[in-house]
Tab-separated table of C-alpha atoms in Angstrom:
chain	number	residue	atom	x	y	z
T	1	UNK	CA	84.093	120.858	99.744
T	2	UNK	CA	85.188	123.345	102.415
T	3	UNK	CA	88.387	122.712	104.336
T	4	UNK	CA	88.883	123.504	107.782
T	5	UNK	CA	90.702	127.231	107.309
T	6	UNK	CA	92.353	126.640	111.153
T	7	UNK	CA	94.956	123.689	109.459
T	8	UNK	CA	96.217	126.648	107.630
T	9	UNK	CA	96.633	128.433	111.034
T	10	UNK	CA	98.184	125.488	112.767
T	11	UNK	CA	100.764	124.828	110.310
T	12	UNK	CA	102.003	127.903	110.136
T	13	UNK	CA	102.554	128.364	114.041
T	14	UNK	CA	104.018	124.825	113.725
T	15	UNK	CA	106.242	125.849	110.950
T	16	UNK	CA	107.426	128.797	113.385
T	17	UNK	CA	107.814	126.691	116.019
T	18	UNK	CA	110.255	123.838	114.545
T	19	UNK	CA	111.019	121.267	112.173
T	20	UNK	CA	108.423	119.473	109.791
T	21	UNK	CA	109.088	115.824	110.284
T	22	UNK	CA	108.524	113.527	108.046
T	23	UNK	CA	108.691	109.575	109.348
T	24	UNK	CA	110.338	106.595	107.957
T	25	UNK	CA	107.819	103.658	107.399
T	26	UNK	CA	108.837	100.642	109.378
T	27	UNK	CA	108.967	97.260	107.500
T	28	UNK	CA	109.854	93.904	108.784
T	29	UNK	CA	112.755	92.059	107.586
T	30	UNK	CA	110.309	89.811	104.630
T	31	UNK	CA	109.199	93.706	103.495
T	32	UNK	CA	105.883	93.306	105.213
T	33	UNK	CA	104.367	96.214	107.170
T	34	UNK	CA	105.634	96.677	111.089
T	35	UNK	CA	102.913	98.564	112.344
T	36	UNK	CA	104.112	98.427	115.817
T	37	UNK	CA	107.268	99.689	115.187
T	38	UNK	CA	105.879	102.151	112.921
T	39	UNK	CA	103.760	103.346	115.669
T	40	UNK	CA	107.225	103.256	118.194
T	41	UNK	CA	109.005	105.202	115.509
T	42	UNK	CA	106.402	107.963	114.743
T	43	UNK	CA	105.624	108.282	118.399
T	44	UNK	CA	109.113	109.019	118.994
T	45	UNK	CA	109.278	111.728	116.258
T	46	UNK	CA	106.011	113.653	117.823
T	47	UNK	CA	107.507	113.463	120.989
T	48	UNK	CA	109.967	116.198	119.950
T	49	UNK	CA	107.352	118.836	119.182
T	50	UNK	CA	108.076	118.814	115.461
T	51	UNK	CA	106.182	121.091	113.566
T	52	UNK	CA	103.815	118.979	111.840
T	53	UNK	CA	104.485	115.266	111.101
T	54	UNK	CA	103.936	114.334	107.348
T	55	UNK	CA	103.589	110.763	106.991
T	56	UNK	CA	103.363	108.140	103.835
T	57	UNK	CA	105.443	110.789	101.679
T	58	UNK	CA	108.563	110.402	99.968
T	59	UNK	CA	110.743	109.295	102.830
T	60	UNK	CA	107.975	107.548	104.158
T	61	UNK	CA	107.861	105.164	100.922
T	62	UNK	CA	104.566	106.296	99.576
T	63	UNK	CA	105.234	104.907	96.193
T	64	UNK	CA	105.907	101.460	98.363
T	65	UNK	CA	102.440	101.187	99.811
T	66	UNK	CA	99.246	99.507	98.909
T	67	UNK	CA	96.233	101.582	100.266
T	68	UNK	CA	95.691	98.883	103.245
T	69	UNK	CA	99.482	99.847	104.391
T	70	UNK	CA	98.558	103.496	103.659
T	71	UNK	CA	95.506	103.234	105.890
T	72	UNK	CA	97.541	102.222	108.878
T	73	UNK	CA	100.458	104.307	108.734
T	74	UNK	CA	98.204	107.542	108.667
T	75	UNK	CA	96.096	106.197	111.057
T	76	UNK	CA	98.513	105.153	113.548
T	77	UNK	CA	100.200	108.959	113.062
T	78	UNK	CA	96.810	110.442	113.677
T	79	UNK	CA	96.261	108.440	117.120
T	80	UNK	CA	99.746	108.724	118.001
T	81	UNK	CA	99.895	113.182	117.651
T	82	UNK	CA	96.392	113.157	119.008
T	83	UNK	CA	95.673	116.606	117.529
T	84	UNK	CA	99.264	118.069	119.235
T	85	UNK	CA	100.539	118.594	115.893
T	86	UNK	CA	99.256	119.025	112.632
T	87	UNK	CA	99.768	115.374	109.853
T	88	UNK	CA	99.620	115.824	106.770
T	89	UNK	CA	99.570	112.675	104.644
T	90	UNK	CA	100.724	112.154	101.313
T	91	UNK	CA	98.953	111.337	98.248
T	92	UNK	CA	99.816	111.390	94.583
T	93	UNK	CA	100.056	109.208	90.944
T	94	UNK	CA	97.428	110.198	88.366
T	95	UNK	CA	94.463	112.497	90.027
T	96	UNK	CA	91.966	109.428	90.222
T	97	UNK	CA	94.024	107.545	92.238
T	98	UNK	CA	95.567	110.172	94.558
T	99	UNK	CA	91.705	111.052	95.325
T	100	UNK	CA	91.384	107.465	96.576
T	101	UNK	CA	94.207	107.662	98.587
T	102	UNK	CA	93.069	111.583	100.383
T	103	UNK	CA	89.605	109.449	101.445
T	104	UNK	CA	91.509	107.242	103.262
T	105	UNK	CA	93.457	109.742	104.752
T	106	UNK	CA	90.261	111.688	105.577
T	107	UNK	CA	88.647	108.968	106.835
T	108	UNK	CA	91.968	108.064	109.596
T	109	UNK	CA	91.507	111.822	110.548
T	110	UNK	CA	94.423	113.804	108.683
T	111	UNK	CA	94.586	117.134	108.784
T	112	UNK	CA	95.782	118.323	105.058
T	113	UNK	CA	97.451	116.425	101.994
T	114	UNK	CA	100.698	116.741	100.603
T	115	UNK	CA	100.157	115.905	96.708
T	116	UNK	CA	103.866	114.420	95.535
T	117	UNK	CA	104.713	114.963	92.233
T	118	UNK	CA	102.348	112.761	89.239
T	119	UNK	CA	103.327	109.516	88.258
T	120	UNK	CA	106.097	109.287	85.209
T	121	UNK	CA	104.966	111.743	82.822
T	122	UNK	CA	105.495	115.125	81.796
T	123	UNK	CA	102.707	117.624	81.534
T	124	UNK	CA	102.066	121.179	80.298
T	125	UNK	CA	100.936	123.974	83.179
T	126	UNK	CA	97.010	123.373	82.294
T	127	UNK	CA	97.727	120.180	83.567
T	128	UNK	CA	99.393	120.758	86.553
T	129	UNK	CA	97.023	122.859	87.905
T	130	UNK	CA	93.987	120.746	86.522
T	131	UNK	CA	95.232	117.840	88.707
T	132	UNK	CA	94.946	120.156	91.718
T	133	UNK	CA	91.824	121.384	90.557
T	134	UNK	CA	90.392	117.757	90.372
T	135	UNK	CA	91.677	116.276	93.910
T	136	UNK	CA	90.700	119.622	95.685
T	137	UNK	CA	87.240	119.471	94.004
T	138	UNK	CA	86.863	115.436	95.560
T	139	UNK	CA	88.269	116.070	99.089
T	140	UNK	CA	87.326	118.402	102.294
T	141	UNK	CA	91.088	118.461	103.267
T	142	UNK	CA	93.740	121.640	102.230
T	143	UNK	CA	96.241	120.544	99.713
T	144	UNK	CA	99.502	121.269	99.759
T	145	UNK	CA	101.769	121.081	96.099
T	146	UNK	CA	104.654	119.554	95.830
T	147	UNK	CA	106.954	120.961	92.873
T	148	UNK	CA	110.085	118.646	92.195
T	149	UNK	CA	111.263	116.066	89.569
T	150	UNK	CA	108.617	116.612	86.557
T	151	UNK	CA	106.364	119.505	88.229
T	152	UNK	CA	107.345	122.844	88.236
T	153	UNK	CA	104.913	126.056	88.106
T	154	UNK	CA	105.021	129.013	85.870
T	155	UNK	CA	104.000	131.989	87.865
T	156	UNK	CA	100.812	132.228	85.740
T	157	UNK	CA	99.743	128.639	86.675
T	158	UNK	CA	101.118	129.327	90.320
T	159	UNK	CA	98.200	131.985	90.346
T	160	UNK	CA	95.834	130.113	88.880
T	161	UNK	CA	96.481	126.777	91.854
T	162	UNK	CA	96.360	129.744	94.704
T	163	UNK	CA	92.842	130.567	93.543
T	164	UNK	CA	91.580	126.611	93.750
T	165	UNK	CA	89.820	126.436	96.847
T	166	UNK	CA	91.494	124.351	99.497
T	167	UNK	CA	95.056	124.812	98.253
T	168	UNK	CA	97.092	126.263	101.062
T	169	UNK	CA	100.628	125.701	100.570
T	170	UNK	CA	103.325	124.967	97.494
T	171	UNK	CA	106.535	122.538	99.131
T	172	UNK	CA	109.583	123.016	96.339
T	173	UNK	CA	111.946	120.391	96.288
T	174	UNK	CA	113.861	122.310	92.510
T	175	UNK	CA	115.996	125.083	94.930
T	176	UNK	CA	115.398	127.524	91.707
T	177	UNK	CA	115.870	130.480	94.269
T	178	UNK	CA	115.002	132.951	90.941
T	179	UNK	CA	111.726	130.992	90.164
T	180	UNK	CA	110.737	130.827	93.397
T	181	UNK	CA	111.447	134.684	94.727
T	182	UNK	CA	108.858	135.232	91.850
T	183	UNK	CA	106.404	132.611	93.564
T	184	UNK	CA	106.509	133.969	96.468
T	185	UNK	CA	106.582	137.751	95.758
T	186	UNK	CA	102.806	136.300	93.297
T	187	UNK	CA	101.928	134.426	96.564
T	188	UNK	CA	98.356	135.444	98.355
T	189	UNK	CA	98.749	136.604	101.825
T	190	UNK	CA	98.818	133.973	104.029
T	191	UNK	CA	99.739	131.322	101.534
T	192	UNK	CA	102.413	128.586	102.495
T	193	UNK	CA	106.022	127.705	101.900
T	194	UNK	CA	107.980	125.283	102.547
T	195	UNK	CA	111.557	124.192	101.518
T	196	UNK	CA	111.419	120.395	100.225
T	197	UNK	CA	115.228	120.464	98.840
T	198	UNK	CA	116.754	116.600	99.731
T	199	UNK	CA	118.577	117.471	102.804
T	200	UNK	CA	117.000	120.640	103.482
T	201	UNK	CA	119.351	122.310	106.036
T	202	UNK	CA	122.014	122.880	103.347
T	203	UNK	CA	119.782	125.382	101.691
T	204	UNK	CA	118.178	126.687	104.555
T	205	UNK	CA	119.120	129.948	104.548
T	206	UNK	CA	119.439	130.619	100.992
T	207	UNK	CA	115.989	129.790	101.287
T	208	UNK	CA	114.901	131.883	104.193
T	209	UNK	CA	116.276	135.016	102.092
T	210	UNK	CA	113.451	134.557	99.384
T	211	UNK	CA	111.094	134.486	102.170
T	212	UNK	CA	111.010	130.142	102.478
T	213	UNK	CA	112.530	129.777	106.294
T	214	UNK	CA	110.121	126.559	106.630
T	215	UNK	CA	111.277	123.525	106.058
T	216	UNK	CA	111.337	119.569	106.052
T	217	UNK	CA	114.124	117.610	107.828
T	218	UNK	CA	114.885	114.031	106.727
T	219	UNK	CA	117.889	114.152	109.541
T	220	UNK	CA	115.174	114.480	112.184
T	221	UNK	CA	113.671	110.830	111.195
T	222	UNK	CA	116.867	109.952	113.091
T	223	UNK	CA	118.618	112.314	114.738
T	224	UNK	CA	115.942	114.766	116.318
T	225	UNK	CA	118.697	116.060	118.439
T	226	UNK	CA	120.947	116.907	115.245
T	227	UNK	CA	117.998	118.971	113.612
T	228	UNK	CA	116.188	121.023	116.091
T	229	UNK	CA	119.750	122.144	117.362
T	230	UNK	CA	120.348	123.566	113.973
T	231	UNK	CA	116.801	125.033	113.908
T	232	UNK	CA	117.156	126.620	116.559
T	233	UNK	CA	120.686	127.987	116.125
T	234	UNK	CA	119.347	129.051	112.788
T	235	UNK	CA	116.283	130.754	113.766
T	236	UNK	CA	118.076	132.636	116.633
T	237	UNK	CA	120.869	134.134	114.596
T	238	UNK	CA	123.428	131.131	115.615
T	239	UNK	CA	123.804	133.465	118.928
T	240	UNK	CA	127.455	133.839	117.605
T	241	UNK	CA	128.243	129.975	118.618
T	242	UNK	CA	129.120	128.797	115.410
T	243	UNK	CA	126.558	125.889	115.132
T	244	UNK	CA	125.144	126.210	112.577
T	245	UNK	CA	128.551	126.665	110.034
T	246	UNK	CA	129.691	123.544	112.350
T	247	UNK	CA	126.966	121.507	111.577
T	248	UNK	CA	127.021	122.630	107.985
T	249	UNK	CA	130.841	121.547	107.556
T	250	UNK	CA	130.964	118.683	109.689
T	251	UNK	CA	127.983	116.616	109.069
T	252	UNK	CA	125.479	117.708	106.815
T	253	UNK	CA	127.742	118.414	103.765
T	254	UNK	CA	129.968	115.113	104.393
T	255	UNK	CA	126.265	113.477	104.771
T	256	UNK	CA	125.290	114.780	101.708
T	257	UNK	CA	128.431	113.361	100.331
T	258	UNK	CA	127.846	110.105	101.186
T	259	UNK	CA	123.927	110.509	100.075
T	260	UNK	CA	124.821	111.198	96.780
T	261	UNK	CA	126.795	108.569	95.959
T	262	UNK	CA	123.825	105.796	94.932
T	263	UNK	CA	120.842	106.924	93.263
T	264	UNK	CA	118.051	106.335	96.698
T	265	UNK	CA	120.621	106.934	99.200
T	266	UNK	CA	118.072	110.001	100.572
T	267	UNK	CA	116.055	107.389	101.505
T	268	UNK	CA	118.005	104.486	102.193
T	269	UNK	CA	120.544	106.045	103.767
T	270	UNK	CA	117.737	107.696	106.343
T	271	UNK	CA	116.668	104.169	107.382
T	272	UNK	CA	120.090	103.008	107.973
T	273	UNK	CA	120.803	105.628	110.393
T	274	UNK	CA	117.571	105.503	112.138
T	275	UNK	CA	118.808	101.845	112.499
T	276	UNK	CA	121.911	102.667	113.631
T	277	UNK	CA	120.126	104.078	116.667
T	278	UNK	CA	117.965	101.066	117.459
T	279	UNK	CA	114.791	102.784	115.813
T	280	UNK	CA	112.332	100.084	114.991
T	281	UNK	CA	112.202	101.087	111.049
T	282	UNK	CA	113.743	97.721	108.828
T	283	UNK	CA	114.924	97.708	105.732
T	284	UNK	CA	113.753	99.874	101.977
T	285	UNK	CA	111.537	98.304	99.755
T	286	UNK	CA	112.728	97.519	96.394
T	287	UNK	CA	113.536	99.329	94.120
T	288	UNK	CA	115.294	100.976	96.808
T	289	UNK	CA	118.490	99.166	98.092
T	290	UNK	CA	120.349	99.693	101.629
T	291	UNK	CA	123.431	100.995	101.952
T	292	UNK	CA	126.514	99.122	101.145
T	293	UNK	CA	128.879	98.263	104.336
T	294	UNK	CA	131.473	100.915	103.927
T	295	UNK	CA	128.534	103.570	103.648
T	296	UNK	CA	127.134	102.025	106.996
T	297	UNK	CA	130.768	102.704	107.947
T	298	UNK	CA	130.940	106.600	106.900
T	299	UNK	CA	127.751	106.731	107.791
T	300	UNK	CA	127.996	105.710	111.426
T	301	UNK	CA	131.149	108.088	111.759
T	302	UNK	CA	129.235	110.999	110.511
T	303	UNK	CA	126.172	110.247	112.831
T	304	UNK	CA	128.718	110.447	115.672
T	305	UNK	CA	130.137	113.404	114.912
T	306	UNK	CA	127.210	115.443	114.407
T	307	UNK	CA	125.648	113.747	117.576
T	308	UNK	CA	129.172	115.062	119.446
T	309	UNK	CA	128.497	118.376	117.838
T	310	UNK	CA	125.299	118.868	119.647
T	311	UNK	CA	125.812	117.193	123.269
T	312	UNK	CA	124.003	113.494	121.807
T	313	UNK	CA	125.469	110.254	122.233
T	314	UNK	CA	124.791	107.305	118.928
């Protein structure tokens, strides 16, 4: 199967552009599926010109869905971005079944796949790059890798998944700046990056100086206002303002603070603030837990200070 070579194209002017956002899945209060406020939420998050808009990943609670949910959560993205911006929906487990899920995202019109990191085990390179070679041979979408947790590429296997046609981009959530220089400097011309560390802006420009300035932005799920202003201060040199070390030290580092304190938290803790700001999302699914009352409390201080930071009100 040939995919469309423009997504390529269109992700990386979108990349240029602004922040990749990646949606929070809305759930009623029983756990159930809120598709209407999943469809409030999302359009919301396109509204602010985000690069591309990745739904049903890992802050979207992929690994939460049946394929019925899955179905409606890319769908609804796809109607809502009405080919403004590029989705790109997530898929992943064991090859057979992350194939089933990349036809249902073909079918609801998605652009390209992100393929999160296999299900439990550990696996030698030959098999990392076999899965890739197995979806991308059962799907007319570009794939996009995802190295973090148990997948991490060699450079000889990187060379081998940039020859698979169909694979257009590798997202690293590991932050080995050393591993990944050599990635990029083995990297085909034209061939994607993107910066999946948890909290991305903290390593933003490390990343930038191995050639990665691309990246994802849990903070814009609910504070769009928060992220693009440090996108943009970033991407313009910070126009000798300060926002971007004020940002840094006042509300993503204390946010990452409070994030790390509960194994989840870079989920749960995403929710709560998109909560926080009347966003139609509800609560985690199990085994993810929300946050405890005096992280709500830290939480909602931090969310107004960065808000104050940038000219936003909570």
């Amino acid at each position: 199967m040939t995919p469309d070579p423009d997504t390529a194209r269109r992700l990386r002017d979108g990349m240029a552009r602004g922040v990749l956002s990646f949606p929070l899945t809305s759930f009623h209060d029983d756990g159930t599926l809120d598709p209407d406020g999943f469809r409030a939420h999302v359009a919301a998050q396109i509204a602010t010109a985000p690069g591309a808009v990745f739904p049903a990943c890992g802050t979207g609670e992929f690994f939460s869905l049946d394929e019925d949910e899955y179905r409606q959560v890319v769908t609804i993205t796809v109607e809502e971005a009405g080919g403004r911006v590029p989705v790109v929906a997530g898929i992943g487990y064991g090859w057979a079944q992350a194939v089933r899920f990349a036809r249902i995202a073909e079918e609801a019109g998605a652009d390209a796949l992100l393929v999160l990191p296999h299900y439990l085990v550990a696996a030698p390179q030959d098999g990392l790059v076999a899965q890739l070679e197995q979806i991308a041979a059962r799907t007319g979408l570009p794939l996009i890798a995802y190295q973090r947790g148990q997948v991490a590429f060699g450079v000889g296997a990187f060379k081998r998944i940039t020859g698979i046609p169909g694979v257009i981009g590798l997202k690293d959530g590991h932050s080995d700046l050393d591993r990944l220089q050599r990635l990029t400097l083995a990297a085909p011309e034209g061939f994607l990056f993107f910066n999946g560390a948890s909290t991305a802006e903290i390593q933003a420009r490390a990343y930038a100086t191995v050639g990665v300035p691309a990246y994802s932005s849990a903070v814009h799920a609910f504070a769009p206002e928060i992220a693009d202003a440090f996108f943009n201060a970033l991407r313009d040199g910070d126009r000798g303002d300060g926002t971007v070390e004020k940002l840094l030290r006042d509300f993503y580092v204390p946010l990452v603070e409070v994030r790390d304190r509960v194994p989840g938290y870079a989920v749960s803790l995403v929710k709560a603030a998109a909560r926080l700001r009347g966003r139609p999302v509800g609560p985690v699914r199990a085994p993810l837990t929300d946050p405890s009352h005096a992280d709500l409390t830290d939480l909602r201080r931090l969310l107004t200070t960065g808000l104050d930071l940038v000219g936003a009100a909570l």
